[in-house]
CSV table of C-alpha atoms and ligand atoms in Angstrom, one decimal:
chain,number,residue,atom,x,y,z
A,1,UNK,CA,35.6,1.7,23.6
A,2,UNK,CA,35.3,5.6,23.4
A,3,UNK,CA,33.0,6.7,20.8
A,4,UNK,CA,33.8,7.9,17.7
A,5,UNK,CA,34.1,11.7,16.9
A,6,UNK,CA,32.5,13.0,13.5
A,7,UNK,CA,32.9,16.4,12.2
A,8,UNK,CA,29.4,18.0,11.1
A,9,UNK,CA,29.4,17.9,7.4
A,10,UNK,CA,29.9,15.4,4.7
A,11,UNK,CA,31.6,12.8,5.2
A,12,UNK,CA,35.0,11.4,2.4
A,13,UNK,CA,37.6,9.6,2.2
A,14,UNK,CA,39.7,7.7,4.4
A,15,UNK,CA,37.5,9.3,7.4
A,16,UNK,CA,34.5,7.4,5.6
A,17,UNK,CA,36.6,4.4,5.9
A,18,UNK,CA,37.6,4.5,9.1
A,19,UNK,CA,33.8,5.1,9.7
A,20,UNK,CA,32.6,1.7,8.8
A,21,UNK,CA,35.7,0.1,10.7
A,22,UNK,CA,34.5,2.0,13.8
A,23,UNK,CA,30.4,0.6,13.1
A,24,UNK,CA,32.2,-2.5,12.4
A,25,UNK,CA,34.1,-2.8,15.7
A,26,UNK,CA,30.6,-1.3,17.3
A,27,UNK,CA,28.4,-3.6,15.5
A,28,UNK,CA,26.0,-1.0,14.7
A,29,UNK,CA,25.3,0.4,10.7
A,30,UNK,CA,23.6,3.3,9.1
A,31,UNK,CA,20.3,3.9,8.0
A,32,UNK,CA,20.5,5.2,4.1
A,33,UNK,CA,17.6,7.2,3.3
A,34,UNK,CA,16.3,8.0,-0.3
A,35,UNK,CA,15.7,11.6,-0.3
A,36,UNK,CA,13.9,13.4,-2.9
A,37,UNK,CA,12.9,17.5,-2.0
A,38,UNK,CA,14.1,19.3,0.6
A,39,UNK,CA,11.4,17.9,3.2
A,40,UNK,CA,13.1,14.8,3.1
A,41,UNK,CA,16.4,16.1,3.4
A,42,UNK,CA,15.6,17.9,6.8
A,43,UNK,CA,13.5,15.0,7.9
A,44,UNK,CA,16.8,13.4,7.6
A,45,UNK,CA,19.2,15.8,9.2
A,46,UNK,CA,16.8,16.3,12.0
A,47,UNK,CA,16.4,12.2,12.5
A,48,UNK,CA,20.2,12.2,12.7
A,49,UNK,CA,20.6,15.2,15.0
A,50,UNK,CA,19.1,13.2,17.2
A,51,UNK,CA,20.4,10.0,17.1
A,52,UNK,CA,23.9,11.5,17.5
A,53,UNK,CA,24.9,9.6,14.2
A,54,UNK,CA,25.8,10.2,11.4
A,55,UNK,CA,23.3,8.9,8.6
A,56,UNK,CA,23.5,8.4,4.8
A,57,UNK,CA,21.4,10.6,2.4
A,58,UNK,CA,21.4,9.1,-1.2
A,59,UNK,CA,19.6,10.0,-4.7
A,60,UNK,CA,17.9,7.2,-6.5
A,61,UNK,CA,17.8,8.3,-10.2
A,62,UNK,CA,14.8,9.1,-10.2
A,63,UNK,CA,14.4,11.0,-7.1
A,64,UNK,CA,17.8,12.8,-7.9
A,65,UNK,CA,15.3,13.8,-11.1
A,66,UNK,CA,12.6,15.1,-8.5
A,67,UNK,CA,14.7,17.0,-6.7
A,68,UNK,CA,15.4,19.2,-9.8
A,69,UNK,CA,12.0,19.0,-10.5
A,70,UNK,CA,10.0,16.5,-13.1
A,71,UNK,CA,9.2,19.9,-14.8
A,72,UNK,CA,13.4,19.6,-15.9
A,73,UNK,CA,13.9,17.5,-19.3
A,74,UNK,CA,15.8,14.2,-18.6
A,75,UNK,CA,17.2,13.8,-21.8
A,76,UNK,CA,21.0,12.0,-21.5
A,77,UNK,CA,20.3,12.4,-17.7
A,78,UNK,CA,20.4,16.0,-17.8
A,79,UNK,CA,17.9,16.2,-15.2
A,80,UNK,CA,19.0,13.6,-13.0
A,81,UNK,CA,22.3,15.3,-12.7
A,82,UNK,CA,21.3,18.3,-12.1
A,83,UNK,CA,19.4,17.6,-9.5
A,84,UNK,CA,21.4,15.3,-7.7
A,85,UNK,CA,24.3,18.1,-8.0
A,86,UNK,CA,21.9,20.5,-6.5
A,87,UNK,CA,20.7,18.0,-3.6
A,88,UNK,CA,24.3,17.7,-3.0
A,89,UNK,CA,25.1,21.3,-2.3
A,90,UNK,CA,21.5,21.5,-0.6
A,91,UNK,CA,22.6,18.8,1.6
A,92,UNK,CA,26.4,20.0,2.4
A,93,UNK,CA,24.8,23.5,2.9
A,94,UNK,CA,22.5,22.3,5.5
A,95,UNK,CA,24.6,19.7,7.3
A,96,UNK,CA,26.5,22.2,9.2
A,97,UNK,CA,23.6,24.0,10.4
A,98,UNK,CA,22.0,20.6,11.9
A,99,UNK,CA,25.6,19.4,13.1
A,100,UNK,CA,25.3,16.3,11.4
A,101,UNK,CA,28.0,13.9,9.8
A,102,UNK,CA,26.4,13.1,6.4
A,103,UNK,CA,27.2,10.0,4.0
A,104,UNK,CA,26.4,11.5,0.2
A,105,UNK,CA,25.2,8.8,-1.7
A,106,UNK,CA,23.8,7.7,-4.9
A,107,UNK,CA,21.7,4.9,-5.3
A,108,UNK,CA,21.3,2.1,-8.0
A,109,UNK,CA,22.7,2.7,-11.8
A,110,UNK,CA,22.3,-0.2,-14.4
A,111,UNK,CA,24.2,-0.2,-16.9
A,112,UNK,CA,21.7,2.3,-19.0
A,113,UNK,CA,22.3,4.7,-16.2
A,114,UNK,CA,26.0,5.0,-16.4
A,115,UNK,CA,26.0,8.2,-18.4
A,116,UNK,CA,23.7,9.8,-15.4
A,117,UNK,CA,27.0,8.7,-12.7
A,118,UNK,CA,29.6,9.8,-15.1
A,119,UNK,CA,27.8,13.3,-15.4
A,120,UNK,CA,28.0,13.7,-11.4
A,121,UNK,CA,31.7,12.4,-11.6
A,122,UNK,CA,32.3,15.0,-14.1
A,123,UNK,CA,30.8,17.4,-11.8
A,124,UNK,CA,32.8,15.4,-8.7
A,125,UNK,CA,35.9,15.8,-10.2
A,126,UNK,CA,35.6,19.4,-10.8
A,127,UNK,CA,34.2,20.2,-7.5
A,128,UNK,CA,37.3,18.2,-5.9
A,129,UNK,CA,39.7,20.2,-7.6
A,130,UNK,CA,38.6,23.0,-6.0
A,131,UNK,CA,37.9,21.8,-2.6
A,132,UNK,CA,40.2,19.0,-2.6
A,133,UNK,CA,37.7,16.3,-1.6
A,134,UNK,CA,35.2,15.2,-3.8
A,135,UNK,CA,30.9,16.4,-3.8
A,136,UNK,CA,29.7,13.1,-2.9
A,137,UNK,CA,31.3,10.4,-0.5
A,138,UNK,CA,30.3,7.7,-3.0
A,139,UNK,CA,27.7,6.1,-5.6
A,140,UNK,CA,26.3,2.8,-6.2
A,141,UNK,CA,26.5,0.8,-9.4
A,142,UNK,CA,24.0,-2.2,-10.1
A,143,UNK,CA,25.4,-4.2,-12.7
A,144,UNK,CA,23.6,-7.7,-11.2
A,145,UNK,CA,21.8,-8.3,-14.6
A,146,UNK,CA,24.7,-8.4,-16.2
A,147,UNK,CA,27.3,-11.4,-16.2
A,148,UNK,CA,30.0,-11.3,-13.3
A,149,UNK,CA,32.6,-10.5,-15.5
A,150,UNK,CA,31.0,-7.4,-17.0
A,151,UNK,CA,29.9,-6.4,-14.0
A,152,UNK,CA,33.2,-6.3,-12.0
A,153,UNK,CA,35.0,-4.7,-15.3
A,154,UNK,CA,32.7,-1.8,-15.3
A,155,UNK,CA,33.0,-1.5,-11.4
A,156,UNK,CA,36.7,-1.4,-12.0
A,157,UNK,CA,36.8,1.3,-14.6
A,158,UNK,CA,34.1,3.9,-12.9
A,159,UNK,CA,35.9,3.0,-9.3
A,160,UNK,CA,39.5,3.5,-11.3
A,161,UNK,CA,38.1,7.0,-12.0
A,162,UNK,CA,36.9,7.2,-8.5
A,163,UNK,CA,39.8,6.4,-6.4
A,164,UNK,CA,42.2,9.6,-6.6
A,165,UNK,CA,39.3,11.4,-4.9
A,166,UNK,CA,39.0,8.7,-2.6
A,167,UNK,CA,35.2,8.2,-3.2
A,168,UNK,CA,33.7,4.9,-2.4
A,169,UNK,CA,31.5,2.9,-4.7
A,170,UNK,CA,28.5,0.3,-3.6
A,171,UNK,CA,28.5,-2.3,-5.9
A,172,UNK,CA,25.5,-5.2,-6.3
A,173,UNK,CA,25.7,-8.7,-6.4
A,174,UNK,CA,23.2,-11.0,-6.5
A,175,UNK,CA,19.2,-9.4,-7.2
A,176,UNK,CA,17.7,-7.4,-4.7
A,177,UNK,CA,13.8,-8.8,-4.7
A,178,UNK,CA,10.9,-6.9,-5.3
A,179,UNK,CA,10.5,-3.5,-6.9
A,180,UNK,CA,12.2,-0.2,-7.3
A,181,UNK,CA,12.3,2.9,-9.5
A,182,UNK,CA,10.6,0.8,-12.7
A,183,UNK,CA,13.4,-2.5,-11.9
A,184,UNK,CA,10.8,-5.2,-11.3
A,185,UNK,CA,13.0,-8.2,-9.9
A,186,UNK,CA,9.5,-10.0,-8.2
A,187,UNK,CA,9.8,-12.8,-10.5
A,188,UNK,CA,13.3,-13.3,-10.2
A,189,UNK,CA,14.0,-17.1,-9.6
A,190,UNK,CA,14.6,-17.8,-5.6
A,191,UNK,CA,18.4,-18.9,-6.3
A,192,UNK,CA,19.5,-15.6,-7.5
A,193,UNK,CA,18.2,-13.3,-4.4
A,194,UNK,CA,21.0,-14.7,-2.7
A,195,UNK,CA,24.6,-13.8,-3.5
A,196,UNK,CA,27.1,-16.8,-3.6
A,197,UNK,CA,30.3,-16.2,-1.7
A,198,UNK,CA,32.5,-17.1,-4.9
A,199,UNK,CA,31.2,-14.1,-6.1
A,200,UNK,CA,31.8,-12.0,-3.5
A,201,UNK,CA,35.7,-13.4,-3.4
A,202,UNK,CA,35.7,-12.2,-7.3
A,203,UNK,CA,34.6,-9.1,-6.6
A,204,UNK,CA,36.9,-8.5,-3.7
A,205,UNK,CA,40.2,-9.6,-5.7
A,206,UNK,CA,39.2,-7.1,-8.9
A,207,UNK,CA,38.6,-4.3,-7.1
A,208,UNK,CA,40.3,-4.8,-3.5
A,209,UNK,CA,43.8,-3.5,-5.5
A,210,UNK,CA,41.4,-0.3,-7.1
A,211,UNK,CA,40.1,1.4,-4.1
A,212,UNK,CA,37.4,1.5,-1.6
A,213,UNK,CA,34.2,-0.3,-2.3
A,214,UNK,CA,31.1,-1.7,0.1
A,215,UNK,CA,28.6,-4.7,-1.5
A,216,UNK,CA,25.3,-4.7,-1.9
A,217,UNK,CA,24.5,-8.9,-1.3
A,218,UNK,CA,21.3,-10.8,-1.8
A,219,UNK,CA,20.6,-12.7,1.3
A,220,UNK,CA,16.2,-12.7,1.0
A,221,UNK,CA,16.1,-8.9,1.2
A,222,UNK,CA,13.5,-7.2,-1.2
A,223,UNK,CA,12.7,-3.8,-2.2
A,224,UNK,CA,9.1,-2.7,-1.0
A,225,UNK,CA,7.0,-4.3,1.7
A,226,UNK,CA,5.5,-7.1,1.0
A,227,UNK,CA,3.1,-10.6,2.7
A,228,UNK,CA,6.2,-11.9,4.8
A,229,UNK,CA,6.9,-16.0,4.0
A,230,UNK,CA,7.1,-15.5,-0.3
A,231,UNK,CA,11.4,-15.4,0.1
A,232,UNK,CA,13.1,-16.1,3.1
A,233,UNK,CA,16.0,-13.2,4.8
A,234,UNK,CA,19.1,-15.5,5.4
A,235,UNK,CA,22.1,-13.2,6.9
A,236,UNK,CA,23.7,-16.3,7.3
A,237,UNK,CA,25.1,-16.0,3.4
A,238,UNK,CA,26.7,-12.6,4.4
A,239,UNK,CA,28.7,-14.6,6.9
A,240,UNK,CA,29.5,-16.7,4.4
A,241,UNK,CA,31.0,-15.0,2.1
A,242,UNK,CA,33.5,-13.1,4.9
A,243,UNK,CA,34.8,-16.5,6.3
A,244,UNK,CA,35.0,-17.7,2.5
A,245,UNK,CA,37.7,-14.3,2.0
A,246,UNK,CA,39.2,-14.2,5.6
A,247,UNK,CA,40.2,-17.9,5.2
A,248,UNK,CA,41.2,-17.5,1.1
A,249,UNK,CA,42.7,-14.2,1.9
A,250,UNK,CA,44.1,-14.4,5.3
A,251,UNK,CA,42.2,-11.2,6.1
A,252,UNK,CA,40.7,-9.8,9.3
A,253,UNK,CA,37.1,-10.8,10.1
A,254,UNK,CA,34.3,-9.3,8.4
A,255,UNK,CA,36.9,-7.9,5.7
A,256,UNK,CA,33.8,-7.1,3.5
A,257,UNK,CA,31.6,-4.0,4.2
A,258,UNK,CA,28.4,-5.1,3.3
A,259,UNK,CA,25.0,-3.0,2.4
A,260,UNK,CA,21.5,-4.0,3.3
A,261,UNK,CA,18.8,-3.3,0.5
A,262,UNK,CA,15.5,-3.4,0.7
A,263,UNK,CA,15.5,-2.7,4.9
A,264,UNK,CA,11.9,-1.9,5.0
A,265,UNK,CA,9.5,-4.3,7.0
A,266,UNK,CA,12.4,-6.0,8.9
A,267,UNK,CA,12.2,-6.9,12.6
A,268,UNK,CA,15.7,-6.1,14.5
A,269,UNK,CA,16.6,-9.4,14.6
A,270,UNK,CA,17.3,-9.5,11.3
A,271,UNK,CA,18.7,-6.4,11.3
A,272,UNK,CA,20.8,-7.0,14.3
A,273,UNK,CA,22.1,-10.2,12.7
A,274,UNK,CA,22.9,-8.8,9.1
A,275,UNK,CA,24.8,-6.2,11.0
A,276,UNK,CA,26.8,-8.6,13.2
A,277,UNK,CA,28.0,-10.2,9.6
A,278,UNK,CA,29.4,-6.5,8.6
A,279,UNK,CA,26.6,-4.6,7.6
A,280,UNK,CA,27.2,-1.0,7.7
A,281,UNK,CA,24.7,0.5,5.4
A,282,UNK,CA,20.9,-0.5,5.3
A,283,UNK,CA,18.3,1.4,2.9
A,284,UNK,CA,15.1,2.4,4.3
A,285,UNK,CA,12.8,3.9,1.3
A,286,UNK,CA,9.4,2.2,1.7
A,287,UNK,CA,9.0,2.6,5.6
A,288,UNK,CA,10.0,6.6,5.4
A,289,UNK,CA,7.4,7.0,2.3
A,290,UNK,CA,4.9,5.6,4.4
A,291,UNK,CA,5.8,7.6,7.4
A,292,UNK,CA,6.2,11.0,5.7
A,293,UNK,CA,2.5,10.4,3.3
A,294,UNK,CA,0.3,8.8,6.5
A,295,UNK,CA,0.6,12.2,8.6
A,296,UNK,CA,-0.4,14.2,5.5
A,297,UNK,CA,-3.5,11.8,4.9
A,298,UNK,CA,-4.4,12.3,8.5
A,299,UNK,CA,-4.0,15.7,7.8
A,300,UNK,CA,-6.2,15.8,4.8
A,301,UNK,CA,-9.0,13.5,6.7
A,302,UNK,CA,-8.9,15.9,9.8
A,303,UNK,CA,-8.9,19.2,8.2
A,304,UNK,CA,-11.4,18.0,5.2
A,305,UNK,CA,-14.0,20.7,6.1
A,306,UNK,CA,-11.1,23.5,6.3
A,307,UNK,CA,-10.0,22.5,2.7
A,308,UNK,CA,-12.9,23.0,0.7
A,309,UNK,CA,-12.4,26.8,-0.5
A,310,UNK,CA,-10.5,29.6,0.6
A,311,UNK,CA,-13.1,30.6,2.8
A,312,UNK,CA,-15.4,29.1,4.7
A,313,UNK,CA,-15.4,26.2,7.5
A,314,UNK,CA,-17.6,24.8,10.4
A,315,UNK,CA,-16.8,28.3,12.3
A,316,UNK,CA,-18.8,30.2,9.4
A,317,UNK,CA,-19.2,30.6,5.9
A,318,UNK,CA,-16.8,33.8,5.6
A,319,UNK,CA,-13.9,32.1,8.2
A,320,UNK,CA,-10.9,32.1,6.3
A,321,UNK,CA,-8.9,28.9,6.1
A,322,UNK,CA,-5.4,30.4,5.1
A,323,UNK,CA,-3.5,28.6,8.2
A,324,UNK,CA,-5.1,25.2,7.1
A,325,UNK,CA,-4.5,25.5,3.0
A,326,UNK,CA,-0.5,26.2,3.5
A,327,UNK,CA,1.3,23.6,2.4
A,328,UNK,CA,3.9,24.2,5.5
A,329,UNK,CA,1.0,22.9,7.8
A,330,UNK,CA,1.0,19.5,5.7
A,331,UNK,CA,4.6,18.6,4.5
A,332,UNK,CA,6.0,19.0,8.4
A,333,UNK,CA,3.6,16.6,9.4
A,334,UNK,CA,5.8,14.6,6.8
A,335,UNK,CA,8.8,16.0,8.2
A,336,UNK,CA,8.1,15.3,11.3
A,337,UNK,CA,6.8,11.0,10.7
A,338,UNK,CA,9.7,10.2,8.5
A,339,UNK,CA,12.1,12.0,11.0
A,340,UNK,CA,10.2,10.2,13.5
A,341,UNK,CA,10.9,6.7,11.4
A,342,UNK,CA,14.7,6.9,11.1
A,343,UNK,CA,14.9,7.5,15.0
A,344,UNK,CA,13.5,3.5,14.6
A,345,UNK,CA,15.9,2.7,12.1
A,346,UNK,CA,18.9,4.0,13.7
A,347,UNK,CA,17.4,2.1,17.1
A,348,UNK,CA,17.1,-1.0,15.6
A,349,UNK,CA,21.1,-0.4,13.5
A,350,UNK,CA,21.9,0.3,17.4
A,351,UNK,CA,23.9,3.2,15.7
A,352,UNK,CA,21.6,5.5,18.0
A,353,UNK,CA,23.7,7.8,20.2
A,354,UNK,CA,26.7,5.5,19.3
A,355,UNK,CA,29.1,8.9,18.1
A,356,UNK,CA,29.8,12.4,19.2
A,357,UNK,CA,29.2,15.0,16.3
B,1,ZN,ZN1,18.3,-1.1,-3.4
């Protein structure tokens, strides 16, 4: 099969579709990176440039928050739009200049955070009137704590708003384990981290008729890193749940594009296996923290003499130490770690060098 051929830039619609049927066809997914400043951004791109992929950079909340700054008031969300608005351009600016393909994401919103997806839509919607396709390519919505129901009926009302822009949106079922941005699911008992497949069937025939939607499932998967043997990955249920809607639905196999949270601390034969099942997303947060913040500490341990004042060092006690107390000499040693990272990921997604952009 030739490979498939991406145009540098952000990534929408029906071309975003015909994306994951490609990676499907493959058997390879995307790495999904939470990005939060413009280190992380280019850490990205670069990573990408690379691999010959395309790769997905997505806002948490939070980090949509930090990238406008934590000095910004967050009141209604105000910050967390702006910022993720201003990532977005950032990103679609800086796309073209690496050559990349680019999946704009956003990343979990309970039901508390629906104001803060609503704000970017407004924005979205505006934006696609002008351009005729929309800012982002899509944004996730984690109703899991609520009841099915509720969750698939808000799903269906932001995605009815979503489809004549042809956006996609991530939806969760089940509870992703572990911990992120203040949702502490450690505790959570074992049945519920992994998504049954009548669930998945439900949420196929609401919003199947809407638009275009992926599904974040709980198959073991947890947010963080954490002492492997506590809860146990089990692709297998992703399987599941496609053979439960090919044979109720007389689809195609794999009809479901699924999404992988909680990546980090995986081997690849998980990985490979979750992918094989029609996996075409998997987040990565924990591993590229850890990447881009080790370098700097080496950094910091390394050059501990040079950073005690201005002036001074072993060399002599009027040496200047301007080279070693600029912040560019730190952060791209975190540049260049979690760039360094994602090359892993997109190894182990086998999505390395599997497109021309
Ligand atoms: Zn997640």
């Amino acid at each position: 099969m030739s490979k498939m051929k991406l145009k540098p830039g952000v990534i929408t619609g029906s071309a975003l579709q015909e994306t994951f049927e490609y990676m499907k066809t493959v058997g390879c997914a995307l790495p999904a990176v939470n990005c939060i400043g413009s280190n992380t951004v280019v850490a990205a791109l670069a990573a990408a440039r690379e691999a010959k992929s395309p790769i997905v950079i997505q806002f948490s909340n939070s980090g949509a928050h930090f990238f406008g700054g934590k000095f910004l008031d967050n009141k209604n969300e105000q910050g967390a739009i702006a910022g993720a608005i201003a990532g977005a351009h950032y990103v679609r600016n800086l796309a073209q200049a690496y050559g990349v393909a680019v999946v704009l994401h956003t990343d979990h919103a309970a039901k508390k955070l629906l104001p803060w997806v609503e704000g970017m839509l407004n924005h979205g919607e505006a934006y696609y009137a002008k351009h005729g396709e929309p800012l982002f390519s899509s944004h996730m919505l984690d109703l899991s704590e609520e009841p099915l129901h509720e969750n698939l009926e808000i799903c269906a009302r932001i995605l009815k708003r979503m489809s004549p822009m042809k956006m996609t949106l991530e939806i969760e079922l089940g509870v992703t384990g572990g911990e992120e941005d203040g949702v502490d699911n450690t505790d959570v008992d074992n049945a519920k981290l992994y998504t049954q497949p009548a669930d998945v069937l439900a949420a196929y025939d609401a919003l199947q008729p809407i638009g275009r939607f992926t599904v974040a499932a709980s198959f073991g998967n947890t947010h963080g890193v954490y002492k492997p043997g506590n809860v146990k990955l089990r692709p297998i249920i992703l399987k599941n749940s496609q053979d439960a809607i090919q044979k109720e639905r007389r689809t195609g196999a794999n009809p479901v594009n699924f999404v992988f949270h909680g990546g980090s601390g995986s081997s690849r034969e998980e990985i490979r296996e979750a992918v094989s099942y029609g996996v075409i997303k998997m987040n990565i947060d924990t591993d590229t923290q850890w990447a881009f913040t080790h370098p700097v500490k080496k950094y910091m341990d390394e050059k501990s003499a040079y950073l005690q004042d201005q002036l001074g060092n072993p060399e002599g006690p009027d040496k200047p130490n301007k080279k070693y107390i600029d912040p560019r000499a730190w952060l791209h040693a975190g540049e260049k770690g979690m760039a360094a990272r994602l090359v892993d990921a997109f190894k182990d997604l086998n999505s390395f060098g599997q497109f021309e952009v």
